């Protein structure tokens, strides 16, 4: 078994603002059910968390660093993350298909990335 990082990318960063409290509760129940399913199978490592759209893009600029607080790369926005465990990238991708993210962000994507195992030493 290996760990896989799920990154929830794209979608409308303000979608929460367009939902009633009841709608948000229903969404959270969907996420909770999916997490419970993964937990029951022993495949949930960390449910992660949603991320706010604010942030800073930090890049090397010659001898220093350049920061971009405009977050112009909204299409690249990472809305949240989770960590699961699976036997293969294919299995991790199959598990990721059950997450509610794409139900609410059909133009978004769920990126499935293997986490490199670093030997202790």
Coordinates of N, CA, C and O in Angstrom, one line a residue:
X1 N 0.9 -1.2 0.0 CA 0.0 0.0 0.0 C 0.9 1.2 0.0 O 1.9 1.3 0.7
X2 N 0.4 2.2 -0.7 CA 1.2 3.5 -0.8 C 0.2 4.6 -0.6 O -1.0 4.5 -0.7
X3 N 0.7 5.8 -0.2 CA -0.1 7.0 0.0 C -0.3 7.7 -1.3 O 0.6 7.8 -2.1
X4 N -1.5 8.3 -1.5 CA -1.8 9.1 -2.7 C -2.4 10.4 -2.2 O -3.3 10.4 -1.4
X5 N -1.9 11.5 -2.7 CA -2.5 12.9 -2.5 C -3.5 13.2 -3.5 O -3.3 13.1 -4.7
X6 N -4.7 13.5 -3.0 CA -5.8 14.0 -3.9 C -5.9 15.5 -3.8 O -6.0 16.0 -2.7
X7 N -5.7 16.1 -4.9 CA -5.8 17.6 -5.0 C -7.1 17.9 -5.8 O -7.3 17.5 -6.9
X8 N -7.9 18.8 -5.2 CA -9.2 19.2 -5.8 C -8.9 20.5 -6.5 O -8.7 21.5 -5.8
X9 N -8.8 20.5 -7.8 CA -8.4 21.6 -8.6 C -9.5 22.2 -9.4 O -10.3 21.5 -10.0
X10 N -9.5 23.6 -9.5 CA -10.4 24.3 -10.4 C -11.8 24.4 -9.7 O -11.9 24.3 -8.5
X11 N -12.7 24.8 -10.5 CA -14.0 25.1 -9.9 C -14.2 26.5 -9.5 O -13.3 27.3 -9.6
X12 N -15.3 26.9 -9.0 CA -15.7 28.2 -8.6 C -15.2 28.4 -7.2 O -15.7 27.8 -6.3
X13 N -14.2 29.3 -7.0 CA -13.8 29.5 -5.6 C -14.8 30.1 -4.7 O -14.7 30.1 -3.5
X14 N -15.9 30.7 -5.2 CA -16.9 31.3 -4.4 C -18.2 30.4 -4.3 O -19.3 30.9 -4.0
X15 N -18.1 29.2 -4.7 CA -19.3 28.3 -4.8 C -20.0 28.2 -3.4 O -21.2 28.1 -3.4
X16 N -19.2 28.3 -2.3 CA -19.9 28.2 -1.0 C -20.8 29.4 -0.7 O -21.8 29.2 -0.1
X17 N -20.5 30.5 -1.3 CA -21.3 31.7 -1.1 C -22.6 31.6 -1.8 O -23.5 32.4 -1.5
X18 N -22.7 30.7 -2.7 CA -24.0 30.6 -3.5 C -24.9 29.4 -3.0 O -25.8 29.0 -3.6
X19 N -24.5 28.9 -1.8 CA -25.3 27.8 -1.2 C -25.9 28.3 0.1 O -25.4 29.1 0.9
X20 N -27.1 27.7 0.4 CA -27.8 28.0 1.7 C -27.1 27.1 2.7 O -26.3 26.2 2.4
X21 N -27.4 27.4 4.0 CA -26.8 26.6 5.1 C -27.3 25.1 4.9 O -26.5 24.2 5.2
X22 N -28.5 24.9 4.5 CA -29.0 23.6 4.4 C -28.3 22.8 3.2 O -28.0 21.7 3.3
X23 N -28.0 23.5 2.1 CA -27.3 23.0 1.0 C -25.9 22.6 1.4 O -25.4 21.5 1.1
X24 N -25.2 23.5 2.2 CA -23.9 23.2 2.6 C -23.8 22.0 3.6 O -22.9 21.2 3.5
X25 N -24.9 21.9 4.4 CA -24.9 20.8 5.3 C -25.0 19.5 4.5 O -24.4 18.5 4.8
X26 N -25.8 19.5 3.5 CA -26.0 18.3 2.6 C -24.7 17.9 1.9 O -24.3 16.8 1.8
X27 N -23.9 18.9 1.5 CA -22.6 18.7 0.8 C -21.7 18.1 1.8 O -21.0 17.1 1.5
X28 N -21.6 18.6 3.1 CA -20.7 18.1 4.1 C -21.1 16.7 4.5 O -20.2 15.9 4.8
X29 N -22.4 16.4 4.4 CA -22.8 15.0 4.7 C -22.3 14.0 3.6 O -21.9 12.9 3.9
X30 N -22.3 14.5 2.4 CA -21.7 13.7 1.3 C -20.3 13.4 1.5 O -19.8 12.3 1.3
X31 N -19.5 14.5 1.8 CA -18.1 14.3 2.1 C -17.9 13.4 3.3 O -17.0 12.5 3.3
X32 N -18.7 13.6 4.3 CA -18.6 12.7 5.5 C -18.8 11.2 5.2 O -18.1 10.4 5.7
X33 N -19.8 11.0 4.4 CA -20.1 9.6 4.0 C -19.0 9.0 3.2 O -18.6 7.8 3.4
X34 N -18.4 9.7 2.3 CA -17.3 9.2 1.5 C -16.1 9.0 2.4 O -15.4 7.9 2.3
X35 N -15.8 9.9 3.4 CA -14.7 9.7 4.3 C -14.9 8.5 5.2 O -14.0 7.7 5.4
X36 N -16.1 8.3 5.6 CA -16.4 7.1 6.5 C -16.2 5.8 5.7 O -15.7 4.8 6.2
X37 N -16.6 5.8 4.4 CA -16.4 4.6 3.6 C -14.9 4.3 3.4 O -14.5 3.1 3.6
X38 N -14.1 5.3 3.2 CA -12.7 5.1 3.1 C -12.1 4.7 4.4 O -11.2 3.8 4.4
X39 N -12.5 5.3 5.5 CA -12.0 4.9 6.8 C -12.4 3.5 7.1 O -11.5 2.7 7.7
X40 N -13.6 3.0 6.8 CA -14.0 1.7 7.1 C -13.1 0.7 6.3 O -12.9 -0.4 6.8
X41 N -12.7 1.0 5.1 CA -11.8 0.1 4.4 C -10.3 0.3 4.7 O -9.5 -0.4 4.1
X42 N -10.0 1.2 5.6 CA -8.6 1.4 6.0 C -7.8 2.2 5.0 O -6.6 2.2 5.0
X43 N -8.5 3.0 4.1 CA -7.8 3.7 3.1 C -7.8 5.2 3.2 O -7.3 5.9 2.4
X44 N -8.3 5.7 4.3 CA -8.3 7.1 4.6 C -7.1 7.4 5.5 O -7.0 7.0 6.6
X45 N -6.1 8.1 5.0 CA -4.9 8.5 5.8 C -5.2 9.9 6.5 O -4.8 10.1 7.6
X46 N -5.8 10.8 5.7 CA -6.0 12.2 6.2 C -7.1 12.8 5.4 O -7.0 12.9 4.2
X47 N -8.3 13.1 6.0 CA -9.3 13.7 5.2 C -8.9 15.1 4.6 O -9.6 15.5 3.6
X48 N -7.9 15.7 5.1 CA -7.5 17.0 4.5 C -8.4 18.1 4.9 O -9.0 18.0 6.0
X49 N -8.5 19.1 4.1 CA -9.3 20.2 4.4 C -9.5 21.1 3.1 O -8.7 21.0 2.2
X50 N -10.6 21.8 3.1 CA -10.8 22.8 2.0 C -9.8 23.9 2.2 O -9.4 24.2 3.3
X51 N -9.4 24.6 1.1 CA -8.5 25.7 1.1 C -9.2 27.0 0.7 O -10.0 26.9 -0.2
X52 N -8.9 28.1 1.3 CA -9.4 29.4 0.8 C -8.7 29.8 -0.4 O -7.5 29.4 -0.7
X53 N -9.3 30.6 -1.3 CA -8.7 31.0 -2.6 C -7.5 32.0 -2.4 O -6.8 32.2 -3.3
X54 N -7.4 32.7 -1.3 CA -6.3 33.6 -1.1 C -5.0 32.9 -1.0 O -5.0 31.7 -0.7
X55 N -3.9 33.6 -1.3 CA -2.6 32.9 -1.1 C -1.6 33.8 -1.8 O -1.8 34.8 -2.4
X56 N -0.4 33.2 -1.8 CA 0.8 33.9 -2.4 C 1.5 32.8 -3.3 O 1.7 31.7 -2.8
X57 N 1.8 33.2 -4.5 CA 2.7 32.4 -5.3 C 4.1 32.9 -5.1 O 4.4 34.0 -5.5
X58 N 5.0 32.1 -4.6 CA 6.4 32.5 -4.3 C 7.3 31.8 -5.3 O 7.2 30.6 -5.5
X59 N 8.1 32.7 -6.0 CA 9.0 32.2 -7.0 C 10.4 32.8 -6.8 O 10.5 33.9 -6.3
X60 N 11.4 32.0 -7.2 CA 12.8 32.6 -7.2 C 12.9 33.6 -8.3 O 12.4 33.5 -9.4
X61 N 13.5 34.7 -7.9 CA 13.7 35.8 -8.9 C 15.2 36.3 -8.7 O 15.5 37.2 -7.9
X62 N 16.1 35.8 -9.5 CA 17.5 36.1 -9.4 C 18.0 35.7 -8.0 O 18.0 34.5 -7.7
X63 N 18.5 36.6 -7.2 CA 19.0 36.3 -5.9 C 18.0 36.3 -4.8 O 18.3 35.9 -3.7
X64 N 16.8 36.7 -5.1 CA 15.8 36.8 -4.1 C 14.5 36.0 -4.5 O 14.6 35.0 -5.2
X65 N 13.4 36.5 -4.0 CA 12.1 35.8 -4.3 C 11.1 36.9 -4.8 O 11.2 38.0 -4.3
X66 N 10.3 36.4 -5.7 CA 9.2 37.3 -6.2 C 7.9 36.7 -5.7 O 7.7 35.5 -5.7
X67 N 7.0 37.6 -5.2 CA 5.7 37.1 -4.7 C 4.6 37.6 -5.6 O 4.7 38.7 -6.1
X68 N 3.6 36.8 -5.8 CA 2.4 37.2 -6.5 C 1.2 37.0 -5.7 O 0.8 35.9 -5.4
X69 N 0.6 38.1 -5.2 CA -0.6 37.9 -4.3 C -1.9 38.0 -5.1 O -3.0 37.9 -4.5
X70 N -1.8 38.2 -6.4 CA -3.0 38.4 -7.2 C -3.7 37.0 -7.5 O -4.8 37.0 -7.8
X71 N -2.9 36.0 -7.3 CA -3.4 34.6 -7.6 C -4.1 34.6 -9.0 O -5.2 34.1 -9.1
X72 N -3.4 35.1 -10.0 CA -4.0 35.2 -11.3 C -4.2 33.8 -11.9 O -5.0 33.6 -12.8
X73 N -3.6 32.8 -11.3 CA -3.7 31.4 -11.8 C -5.0 30.8 -11.3 O -4.9 29.6 -10.8
X74 N -6.1 31.4 -11.3 CA -7.3 30.9 -10.7 C -7.7 29.6 -11.3 O -8.2 28.7 -10.6
X75 N -7.4 29.4 -12.6 CA -7.7 28.1 -13.2 C -6.9 27.0 -12.6 O -7.3 25.8 -12.6
X76 N -5.8 27.3 -11.9 CA -5.0 26.3 -11.2 C -5.3 26.2 -9.8 O -4.7 25.5 -9.0
X77 N -6.3 26.9 -9.3 CA -6.7 27.0 -7.9 C -6.9 25.6 -7.3 O -7.6 24.8 -7.9
X78 N -6.2 25.3 -6.2 CA -6.4 24.1 -5.5 C -7.4 24.4 -4.4 O -7.1 25.2 -3.5
X79 N -8.5 23.7 -4.5 CA -9.6 24.0 -3.5 C -9.5 23.1 -2.2 O -10.2 23.4 -1.3
X80 N -8.7 22.1 -2.2 CA -8.5 21.3 -1.0 C -7.7 20.1 -1.4 O -7.2 19.9 -2.5
X81 N -7.6 19.2 -0.4 CA -6.8 18.0 -0.5 C -7.2 16.9 0.4 O -7.9 17.2 1.4
X82 N -6.9 15.7 0.1 CA -7.0 14.5 1.0 C -5.9 13.6 0.8 O -5.2 13.7 -0.3
X83 N -5.6 12.7 1.7 CA -4.6 11.7 1.5 C -5.3 10.3 1.7 O -5.9 10.1 2.8
X84 N -5.1 9.4 0.7 CA -5.6 8.1 0.8 C -4.5 7.1 0.7 O -3.4 7.5 0.3
X85 N -4.8 5.8 0.9 CA -3.8 4.8 0.7 C -4.4 3.7 -0.2 O -5.6 3.5 -0.2
X86 N -3.6 3.2 -1.2 CA -4.1 2.3 -2.1 C -3.0 1.4 -2.6 O -1.8 1.7 -2.4
X87 N -3.4 0.3 -3.3 CA -2.4 -0.6 -3.8 C -1.7 -0.2 -5.1 O -0.7 -0.7 -5.5
X88 N -2.4 0.8 -5.8 CA -1.8 1.2 -7.1 C -2.4 2.6 -7.5 O -3.4 3.0 -6.9
X89 N -1.9 3.2 -8.4 CA -2.4 4.5 -8.9 C -3.8 4.3 -9.5 O -4.7 5.1 -9.3
X90 N -4.0 3.2 -10.1 CA -5.3 2.9 -10.7 C -6.4 2.7 -9.6 O -7.5 3.2 -9.7
X91 N -6.0 2.0 -8.5 CA -7.0 1.9 -7.4 C -7.2 3.2 -6.7 O -8.4 3.5 -6.4
X92 N -6.2 4.0 -6.6 CA -6.4 5.4 -6.0 C -7.3 6.2 -6.8 O -8.2 6.9 -6.3
X93 N -7.1 6.1 -8.2 CA -8.0 6.9 -9.1 C -9.4 6.4 -9.0 O -10.4 7.2 -9.0
X94 N -9.6 5.1 -8.8 CA -11.0 4.6 -8.7 C -11.6 5.1 -7.4 O -12.8 5.4 -7.4
X95 N -10.8 5.1 -6.3 CA -11.4 5.6 -5.0 C -11.7 7.0 -5.1 O -12.7 7.5 -4.6
X96 N -10.9 7.8 -5.8 CA -11.1 9.3 -6.0 C -12.4 9.6 -6.7 O -13.0 10.6 -6.5
X97 N -12.8 8.7 -7.6 CA -14.0 8.9 -8.3 C -15.2 9.0 -7.4 O -16.3 9.6 -7.8
X98 N -15.1 8.5 -6.2 CA -16.3 8.6 -5.3 C -16.4 9.8 -4.5 O -17.3 10.1 -3.8
X99 N -15.4 10.7 -4.6 CA -15.4 12.0 -3.9 C -16.5 12.9 -4.5 O -16.7 12.9 -5.7
X100 N -17.1 13.7 -3.6 CA -18.2 14.6 -4.1 C -17.7 15.8 -4.8 O -18.5 16.6 -5.4
X101 N -16.4 16.1 -4.9 CA -15.9 17.3 -5.5 C -16.5 17.6 -6.9 O -17.0 18.7 -7.2
X102 N -16.4 16.6 -7.8 CA -16.8 16.8 -9.2 C -18.3 17.0 -9.3 O -18.8 17.5 -10.3
X103 N -19.1 16.6 -8.3 CA -20.6 16.8 -8.3 C -20.9 18.3 -8.2 O -21.9 18.7 -8.8
X104 N -20.0 19.1 -7.6 CA -20.2 20.5 -7.5 C -19.3 21.4 -8.3 O -19.5 22.6 -8.4
X105 N -18.3 20.7 -8.9 CA -17.3 21.5 -9.7 C -17.1 20.6 -11.0 O -15.9 20.1 -11.2
X106 N -18.1 20.5 -11.9 CA -17.9 19.6 -13.0 C -16.8 20.1 -14.0 O -16.2 19.3 -14.7
X107 N -16.4 21.3 -13.9 CA -15.3 21.8 -14.7 C -14.0 21.7 -14.0 O -12.9 22.0 -14.6
X108 N -14.0 21.2 -12.8 CA -12.7 21.0 -12.0 C -12.1 19.6 -12.3 O -12.5 18.9 -13.3
X109 N -11.1 19.3 -11.5 CA -10.4 18.0 -11.7 C -10.0 17.5 -10.3 O -9.7 18.3 -9.4
X110 N -9.8 16.2 -10.2 CA -9.2 15.6 -9.0 C -7.9 15.1 -9.5 O -7.9 14.1 -10.3
X111 N -6.8 15.6 -9.0 CA -5.5 15.2 -9.3 C -5.1 14.1 -8.3 O -5.2 14.3 -7.1
X112 N -4.6 13.0 -8.8 CA -4.2 11.9 -7.9 C -2.7 11.7 -8.1 O -2.2 11.4 -9.2
X113 N -2.0 12.0 -7.0 CA -0.5 11.9 -7.1 C 0.1 11.0 -6.0 O -0.3 11.1 -4.9
X114 N 0.9 10.1 -6.4 CA 1.6 9.2 -5.5 C 2.5 10.0 -4.6 O 3.2 10.9 -5.0
X115 N 2.5 9.7 -3.3 CA 3.4 10.3 -2.3 C 4.7 9.5 -2.3 O 4.6 8.3 -2.0
X116 N 5.8 10.1 -2.5 CA 7.1 9.4 -2.5 C 7.4 8.9 -1.1 O 7.3 9.7 -0.1
X117 N 7.8 7.7 -1.0 CA 8.2 7.1 0.3 C 9.7 7.5 0.5 O 10.5 7.1 -0.3
X118 N 10.0 8.1 1.6 CA 11.3 8.5 2.0 C 11.8 7.6 3.1 O 11.2 7.6 4.2
X119 N 12.8 6.8 2.8 CA 13.3 5.9 3.8 C 13.9 6.7 5.0 O 14.5 7.7 4.9
X120 N 13.6 6.1 6.2 CA 14.1 6.7 7.4 C 15.6 6.3 7.6 O 16.0 5.2 7.2
X121 N 16.4 7.2 8.1 CA 17.8 6.8 8.2 C 18.6 7.8 8.8 O 19.5 8.0 9.3

